[in-house]
XYZ file of N, CA, C and O in Angstrom:
628
model
N 97.446 60.446 109.799
C 98.203 61.677 109.887
C 98.920 61.771 111.227
O 98.385 61.376 112.248
N 100.115 62.359 111.182
C 100.880 62.512 112.414
C 100.610 63.873 113.047
O 100.301 64.834 112.363
N 100.785 63.944 114.347
C 100.697 65.209 115.060
C 99.279 65.681 115.269
O 98.319 65.099 114.758
N 99.162 66.749 116.024
C 97.828 67.281 116.288
C 97.237 67.947 115.050
O 97.947 68.456 114.201
N 95.928 67.917 114.984
C 95.246 68.564 113.867
C 95.170 70.065 114.141
O 94.940 70.482 115.274
N 95.341 70.873 113.108
C 95.249 72.320 113.316
C 93.812 72.741 113.604
O 92.859 72.026 113.270
N 93.683 73.897 114.228
C 92.348 74.430 114.526
C 91.587 74.646 113.220
O 92.158 75.060 112.213
N 90.302 74.371 113.240
C 89.461 74.507 112.046
C 89.181 75.981 111.808
O 88.773 76.717 112.709
N 89.400 76.399 110.580
C 89.152 77.786 110.195
C 88.097 77.778 109.098
O 88.304 77.185 108.040
N 86.968 78.393 109.365
C 85.887 78.471 108.386
C 85.653 79.938 108.046
O 85.632 80.798 108.929
N 85.501 80.217 106.766
C 85.243 81.580 106.305
C 83.812 81.695 105.810
O 83.314 80.785 105.145
N 83.187 82.823 106.115
C 81.882 83.058 105.505
C 82.123 83.653 104.110
O 83.257 83.970 103.742
N 81.073 83.792 103.333
C 81.213 84.241 101.940
C 81.817 85.639 101.859
O 82.638 85.917 100.974
N 81.450 86.500 102.773
C 81.963 87.882 102.762
C 83.463 87.916 103.057
O 84.209 88.633 102.403
N 83.902 87.133 104.032
C 85.326 87.067 104.359
C 86.116 86.475 103.196
O 87.186 86.985 102.839
N 85.592 85.407 102.603
C 86.251 84.748 101.468
C 86.433 85.741 100.317
O 87.515 85.871 99.755
N 85.371 86.460 99.982
C 85.404 87.417 98.878
C 86.380 88.557 99.173
O 87.178 88.941 98.311
N 86.356 89.058 100.401
C 87.243 90.164 100.778
C 88.712 89.725 100.735
O 89.583 90.486 100.283
N 89.011 88.510 101.190
C 90.388 88.001 101.138
C 90.858 87.832 99.695
O 91.990 88.211 99.352
N 90.017 87.277 98.851
C 90.393 87.084 97.445
C 90.632 88.415 96.750
O 91.577 88.554 95.971
N 89.795 89.413 97.029
C 89.981 90.747 96.442
C 91.281 91.372 96.931
O 92.015 91.978 96.149
N 91.555 91.236 98.198
C 92.765 91.812 98.782
C 94.018 91.203 98.148
O 94.974 91.916 97.819
N 94.014 89.914 97.939
C 95.174 89.231 97.357
C 95.388 89.647 95.904
O 96.523 89.785 95.451
N 94.304 89.886 95.163
C 94.411 90.240 93.741
C 94.830 91.681 93.509
O 95.329 92.003 92.436
N 94.620 92.561 94.481
C 94.948 93.974 94.278
C 96.454 94.156 94.128
O 97.237 93.585 94.874
N 96.843 94.959 93.158
C 98.265 95.217 92.937
C 98.855 96.106 94.015
O 100.066 96.104 94.223
N 98.019 96.852 94.692
C 98.511 97.783 95.714
C 98.671 97.131 97.089
O 99.176 97.765 98.011
N 98.262 95.879 97.226
C 98.378 95.194 98.514
C 99.836 94.846 98.785
O 100.488 94.235 97.937
N 100.359 95.205 99.954
C 101.731 94.811 100.292
C 101.854 93.286 100.288
O 100.929 92.566 100.686
N 102.984 92.785 99.825
C 103.171 91.348 99.680
C 103.048 90.595 101.002
O 102.580 89.462 101.032
N 103.457 91.226 102.089
C 103.350 90.586 103.404
C 101.880 90.328 103.753
O 101.531 89.250 104.243
N 101.025 91.289 103.469
C 99.587 91.149 103.741
C 98.978 90.103 102.801
O 98.170 89.274 103.208
N 99.370 90.135 101.525
C 98.854 89.170 100.555
C 99.240 87.747 100.958
O 98.434 86.820 100.845
N 100.468 87.567 101.436
C 100.922 86.238 101.870
C 100.069 85.740 103.039
O 99.659 84.583 103.067
N 99.790 86.608 103.970
C 98.957 86.225 105.115
C 97.548 85.856 104.654
O 96.936 84.920 105.166
N 97.030 86.600 103.679
C 95.722 86.285 103.120
C 95.706 84.920 102.458
O 94.747 84.154 102.600
N 96.786 84.597 101.725
C 96.889 83.277 101.103
C 96.921 82.173 102.160
O 96.352 81.094 101.961
N 97.590 82.434 103.276
C 97.636 81.453 104.374
C 96.228 81.176 104.896
O 95.857 80.020 105.117
N 95.468 82.235 105.094
C 94.114 82.093 105.637
C 93.219 81.342 104.647
O 92.458 80.450 105.033
N 93.310 81.689 103.360
C 92.495 80.991 102.362
C 92.855 79.507 102.291
O 91.965 78.653 102.195
N 94.131 79.193 102.353
C 94.552 77.789 102.321
C 94.089 77.057 103.579
O 93.668 75.896 103.507
N 94.149 77.730 104.722
C 93.691 77.115 105.971
C 92.189 76.847 105.911
O 91.711 75.837 106.434
N 91.447 77.731 105.263
C 89.999 77.537 105.141
C 89.665 76.361 104.225
O 88.587 75.785 104.331
N 90.594 75.986 103.350
C 90.386 74.831 102.476
C 90.661 73.517 103.195
O 90.515 72.446 102.624
N 91.107 73.601 104.451
C 91.328 72.399 105.251
C 92.757 71.900 105.243
O 93.039 70.823 105.764
N 93.675 72.647 104.653
C 95.073 72.223 104.619
C 95.706 72.425 105.989
O 95.329 73.333 106.726
N 96.686 71.576 106.315
C 97.353 71.748 107.604
C 98.485 72.768 107.492
O 98.883 73.159 106.390
N 98.992 73.185 108.638
C 99.980 74.260 108.690
C 101.257 73.913 107.937
O 101.812 74.758 107.223
N 101.745 72.683 108.078
C 102.981 72.283 107.413
C 102.823 72.305 105.896
O 103.715 72.761 105.169
N 101.684 71.841 105.414
C 101.429 71.820 103.971
C 101.359 73.243 103.423
O 101.957 73.547 102.376
N 100.663 74.130 104.124
C 100.560 75.532 103.696
C 101.942 76.179 103.710
O 102.316 76.898 102.780
N 102.698 75.889 104.748
C 104.045 76.442 104.853
C 104.929 76.018 103.694
O 105.667 76.833 103.137
N 104.864 74.750 103.312
C 105.659 74.271 102.179
C 105.208 74.931 100.880
O 106.021 75.324 100.055
N 103.902 75.066 100.690
C 103.376 75.691 99.465
C 103.815 77.149 99.334
O 104.152 77.601 98.246
N 103.773 77.871 100.442
C 104.033 79.310 100.399
C 105.465 79.690 100.757
O 105.836 80.857 100.657
N 106.258 78.718 101.192
C 107.649 79.000 101.515
C 107.840 79.713 102.840
O 108.733 80.547 102.979
N 106.992 79.398 103.811
C 107.115 79.974 105.159
C 107.121 78.837 106.173
O 106.822 77.688 105.837
N 107.441 79.161 107.395
C 107.456 78.143 108.450
C 106.038 77.806 108.883
O 105.135 78.646 108.840
N 105.860 76.579 109.343
C 104.548 76.143 109.831
C 104.129 76.968 111.048
O 102.938 77.234 111.239
N 105.092 77.408 111.853
C 104.767 78.243 113.020
C 104.147 79.572 112.593
O 103.262 80.098 113.260
N 104.614 80.118 111.474
C 104.055 81.370 110.961
C 102.607 81.157 110.541
O 101.730 81.972 110.851
N 102.356 80.062 109.844
C 100.988 79.739 109.423
C 100.103 79.544 110.650
O 98.981 80.060 110.717
N 100.612 78.811 111.640
C 99.853 78.568 112.872
C 99.502 79.887 113.560
O 98.375 80.084 114.006
N 100.470 80.797 113.618
C 100.253 82.096 114.264
C 99.116 82.859 113.589
O 98.205 83.359 114.254
N 99.143 82.934 112.243
C 98.114 83.700 111.530
C 96.773 82.978 111.535
O 95.723 83.616 111.559
N 96.782 81.664 111.522
C 95.530 80.904 111.624
C 94.850 81.226 112.960
O 93.655 81.539 113.005
N 95.617 81.152 114.045
C 95.045 81.394 115.369
C 94.616 82.853 115.543
O 93.588 83.139 116.164
N 95.392 83.774 114.988
C 95.003 85.187 115.087
C 93.712 85.431 114.332
O 92.828 86.140 114.799
N 93.596 84.844 113.128
C 92.364 85.026 112.342
C 91.169 84.445 113.095
O 90.118 85.073 113.174
N 91.307 83.251 113.630
C 90.218 82.619 114.376
C 89.828 83.489 115.569
O 88.640 83.674 115.854
N 90.807 84.055 116.241
C 90.524 84.921 117.382
C 89.802 86.199 117.006
O 89.009 86.731 117.786
N 90.058 86.700 115.789
C 89.433 87.958 115.361
C 88.121 87.760 114.613
O 87.461 88.731 114.267
N 87.720 86.514 114.373
C 86.471 86.284 113.640
C 85.242 86.704 114.426
O 84.188 86.926 113.833
N 85.365 86.850 115.727
C 84.221 87.294 116.527
C 83.888 88.757 116.242
O 82.752 89.187 116.431
N 84.868 89.509 115.767
C 84.667 90.919 115.435
C 84.137 90.999 114.006
O 84.646 90.342 113.103
N 83.131 91.836 113.790
C 82.538 91.926 112.458
C 83.484 92.633 111.482
O 84.341 93.420 111.879
N 83.302 92.357 110.192
C 84.120 92.998 109.162
C 83.851 94.494 109.078
O 84.692 95.242 108.574
N 82.698 94.940 109.561
C 82.410 96.374 109.583
C 83.295 97.088 110.601
O 83.669 98.240 110.407
N 83.612 96.414 111.686
C 84.442 97.003 112.736
C 85.930 96.823 112.480
O 86.733 97.677 112.843
N 86.304 95.703 111.875
C 87.715 95.394 111.635
C 87.821 94.734 110.260
O 87.428 93.579 110.088
N 88.339 95.477 109.282
C 88.399 94.969 107.908
C 89.399 93.825 107.786
O 90.200 93.580 108.682
N 89.364 93.161 106.656
C 90.265 92.042 106.400
C 91.719 92.511 106.432
O 92.567 91.874 107.040
N 92.002 93.630 105.783
C 93.391 94.114 105.766
C 93.865 94.503 107.161
O 95.032 94.295 107.504
N 92.969 95.034 107.994
C 93.338 95.371 109.373
C 93.592 94.110 110.195
O 94.451 94.103 111.071
N 92.866 93.044 109.905
C 93.076 91.778 110.616
C 94.445 91.182 110.306
O 95.001 90.458 111.110
N 94.961 91.481 109.112
C 96.226 90.898 108.682
C 97.430 91.800 108.969
O 98.549 91.466 108.589
N 97.209 92.924 109.629
C 98.303 93.835 109.984
C 99.055 93.301 111.195
O 98.510 92.546 112.001
N 100.305 93.731 111.335
C 101.071 93.404 112.528
C 100.453 94.096 113.733
O 99.896 95.194 113.603
N 100.562 93.477 114.888
C 100.096 94.126 116.108
C 101.132 95.161 116.530
O 102.315 95.024 116.221
N 100.711 96.207 117.217
C 101.670 97.225 117.648
C 102.725 96.608 118.564
O 102.418 95.749 119.390
N 103.941 97.054 118.387
C 105.028 96.539 119.213
C 105.106 97.312 120.514
O 104.709 98.464 120.594
N 105.644 96.643 121.497
C 105.792 97.307 122.784
C 106.963 98.276 122.716
O 107.774 98.242 121.808
N 107.037 99.113 123.682
C 108.130 100.076 123.736
C 107.625 101.419 124.211
O 106.425 101.678 124.300
N 108.558 102.265 124.493
C 108.219 103.591 124.989
C 107.614 104.423 123.861
O 108.158 104.470 122.762
N 106.512 105.127 124.130
C 105.919 105.961 123.093
C 106.830 107.147 122.765
O 107.627 107.579 123.589
N 106.691 107.644 121.555
C 107.517 108.769 121.119
C 107.231 110.000 121.982
O 106.081 110.297 122.306
N 108.275 110.688 122.362
C 108.134 111.895 123.182
C 108.065 113.156 122.322
O 107.615 114.189 122.783
N 108.548 113.083 121.091
C 108.535 114.224 120.183
C 107.528 113.921 119.084
O 107.643 112.919 118.375
N 106.540 114.795 118.939
C 105.459 114.567 117.982
C 105.920 114.883 116.563
O 106.969 115.492 116.349
N 105.098 114.483 115.602
C 105.391 114.764 114.197
C 105.381 116.265 113.934
O 106.183 116.774 113.142
N 104.506 116.991 114.603
C 104.437 118.448 114.439
C 105.738 119.092 114.923
O 106.296 119.975 114.260
N 106.230 118.634 116.063
C 107.484 119.171 116.586
C 108.646 118.849 115.649
O 109.519 119.699 115.427
N 108.645 117.659 115.091
C 109.702 117.294 114.143
C 109.638 118.183 112.913
O 110.669 118.645 112.413
N 108.432 118.453 112.413
C 108.272 119.343 111.255
C 108.775 120.747 111.576
O 109.408 121.390 110.732
N 108.491 121.224 112.788
C 108.985 122.536 113.189
C 110.507 122.559 113.246
O 111.145 123.538 112.842
N 111.103 121.469 113.701
C 112.561 121.373 113.749
C 113.146 121.380 112.338
O 114.154 122.049 112.075
N 112.525 120.657 111.424
C 113.010 120.609 110.050
C 112.891 121.982 109.396
O 113.806 122.432 108.702
N 111.756 122.665 109.647
C 111.586 124.011 109.090
C 112.652 124.953 109.629
O 113.212 125.769 108.880
N 112.954 124.856 110.899
C 113.995 125.689 111.496
C 115.355 125.368 110.883
O 116.138 126.266 110.551
N 115.641 124.101 110.690
C 116.933 123.693 110.129
C 117.073 124.118 108.671
O 118.188 124.353 108.202
N 115.951 124.220 107.964
C 116.002 124.653 106.558
C 116.195 126.163 106.425
O 116.586 126.644 105.367
N 115.885 126.893 107.483
C 116.028 128.354 107.451
C 117.480 128.742 107.733
O 118.220 128.027 108.406
N 117.857 129.890 107.207
C 119.206 130.414 107.452
C 119.293 130.875 108.904
O 118.404 131.561 109.393
N 120.349 130.523 109.637
C 120.473 130.953 111.044
C 120.762 132.446 111.132
O 121.902 132.883 110.993
N 119.703 133.258 111.352
C 119.843 134.714 111.372
C 120.246 135.234 112.744
O 121.086 136.119 112.863
N 119.606 134.726 113.792
C 119.843 135.242 115.138
C 121.166 134.767 115.728
O 121.624 135.284 116.726
N 121.767 133.768 115.133
C 122.991 133.196 115.686
C 124.172 133.480 114.760
O 124.023 133.448 113.553
N 125.322 133.700 115.322
C 126.511 133.973 114.495
C 127.157 132.674 113.979
O 128.313 132.376 114.285
N 126.375 131.883 113.229
C 126.891 130.623 112.686
C 126.588 130.572 111.201
O 125.664 131.236 110.713
N 127.346 129.778 110.462
C 127.123 129.668 109.021
C 126.138 128.547 108.671
O 125.486 128.601 107.645
N 126.067 127.514 109.524
C 125.136 126.410 109.285
C 124.748 125.789 110.627
O 125.419 125.976 111.627
N 123.639 125.041 110.589
C 123.133 124.417 111.806
C 123.917 123.150 112.124
O 124.145 122.329 111.260
N 124.281 123.000 113.365
C 124.862 121.755 113.861
C 123.839 121.120 114.797
O 122.835 121.754 115.151
N 124.088 119.892 115.217
C 123.177 119.235 116.150
C 123.018 120.015 117.438
O 121.910 120.194 117.950
N 124.123 120.527 117.974
C 124.079 121.300 119.211
C 123.305 122.604 119.019
O 122.474 122.973 119.839
N 123.564 123.299 117.909
C 122.886 124.580 117.643
C 121.381 124.384 117.468
O 120.590 125.150 118.013
N 121.003 123.363 116.724
C 119.571 123.134 116.495
C 118.884 122.706 117.786
O 117.767 123.152 118.079
N 119.540 121.882 118.601
C 118.962 121.461 119.878
C 118.770 122.660 120.802
O 117.708 122.808 121.418
N 119.777 123.517 120.890
C 119.666 124.707 121.734
C 118.546 125.622 121.259
O 117.777 126.155 122.063
N 118.443 125.797 119.944
C 117.443 126.713 119.398
C 116.015 126.194 119.585
O 115.120 126.964 119.934
N 115.776 124.891 119.368
C 114.405 124.380 119.532
C 113.987 124.404 121.001
O 112.809 124.613 121.297
N 114.945 124.233 121.909
C 114.603 124.350 123.331
C 114.362 125.811 123.690
O 113.447 126.124 124.463
N 115.143 126.729 123.146
C 114.959 128.158 123.427
C 113.619 128.662 122.897
O 112.970 129.493 123.528
N 113.183 128.162 121.754
C 111.910 128.582 121.162
C 110.713 127.846 121.783
O 109.576 128.159 121.467
N 110.971 126.859 122.607
C 109.888 126.142 123.266
C 109.229 125.088 122.398
O 108.122 124.639 122.700
N 109.896 124.684 121.327
C 109.333 123.640 120.463
C 109.323 122.307 121.210
O 108.332 121.583 121.185
N 110.430 121.981 121.886
C 110.506 120.815 122.754
C 111.117 121.249 124.078
O 111.878 122.213 124.137
N 110.777 120.530 125.140
C 111.300 120.885 126.465
C 112.772 120.526 126.585
O 113.570 121.294 127.117
N 113.119 119.346 126.088
C 114.505 118.907 126.195
C 114.817 117.940 125.065
O 114.008 117.077 124.722
N 116.007 118.114 124.475
C 116.462 117.229 123.416
C 117.989 117.285 123.370
O 118.582 118.349 123.564
N 118.589 116.140 123.145
C 120.051 116.103 123.056
C 120.474 116.491 121.641
O 119.710 116.320 120.681
N 121.675 116.997 121.489
C 122.172 117.332 120.143
C 122.176 116.118 119.214
O 121.833 116.223 118.038
N 122.529 114.965 119.747
C 122.570 113.751 118.929
C 121.178 113.363 118.452
O 120.982 112.998 117.287
N 120.185 113.447 119.338
C 118.822 113.090 118.951
C 118.270 114.083 117.940
O 117.570 113.696 116.992
N 118.575 115.362 118.123
C 118.139 116.376 117.155
C 118.719 116.068 115.778
O 118.013 116.133 114.765
N 119.997 115.697 115.729
C 120.631 115.354 114.456
C 119.966 114.134 113.822
O 119.727 114.098 112.616
N 119.678 113.125 114.638
C 119.029 111.915 114.129
C 117.648 112.218 113.552
O 117.291 111.705 112.491
N 116.863 113.024 114.263
C 115.524 113.361 113.775
C 115.592 114.112 112.458
O 114.799 113.868 111.550
N 116.533 115.027 112.357
C 116.659 115.788 111.111
C 117.109 114.888 109.969
O 116.605 114.988 108.856
N 118.037 114.011 110.236
C 118.506 113.097 109.195
C 117.379 112.174 108.756
O 117.182 111.947 107.560
N 116.610 111.656 109.696
C 115.499 110.772 109.392
C 114.427 111.532 108.607
O 113.885 111.023 107.641
N 114.123 112.754 109.008
C 113.105 113.552 108.338
C 113.482 113.889 106.916
O 112.666 113.832 106.012
N 114.739 114.190 106.680
C 115.183 114.561 105.354
C 115.248 113.338 104.461
O 114.797 113.353 103.322
N 115.766 112.229 104.953
C 115.925 111.032 104.119
C 114.587 110.394 103.777
O 114.454 109.764 102.750
N 113.571 110.535 104.630
C 112.286 109.905 104.345
C 111.495 110.697 103.302
O 110.557 110.180 102.728
N 111.883 111.950 103.049
C 111.182 112.741 102.047
C 111.800 112.588 100.674
O 111.229 113.006 99.689
N 112.978 112.024 100.572
C 113.660 111.916 99.282
C 113.232 110.655 98.580
O 112.997 109.660 99.113
């Protein structure tokens, strides 16, 4: 065989059973099921390139999930379930400054008829001014207020 051998991945009976159940469930997202198939194939002793060809993914992707699984095997399944092991890690970036509760309050305000203001409908500027005046958020731009409302409305439809 050419190239380095992949790290050995061994599954105990509980992990094997949990992975097989997860893959068979109709409610499992396909991305998670694919990762589970990678782990099961790796446990059978297949190399990354072979698994990648079988599943239609790159060998680097298989290598990444093999190494992540091996790294998380020290944690018990009671503390970290199989589906949690196969989830994406949180991405870096600035945390959200406006909470879900504040967004809901903004949406409720936007759904109400503007009584206190002499306007016929809410604009981004009007809604931003009103949520700051009511103390819902300390500061928000009209553009960001519009984006949050658009995102909130479209995700409920």
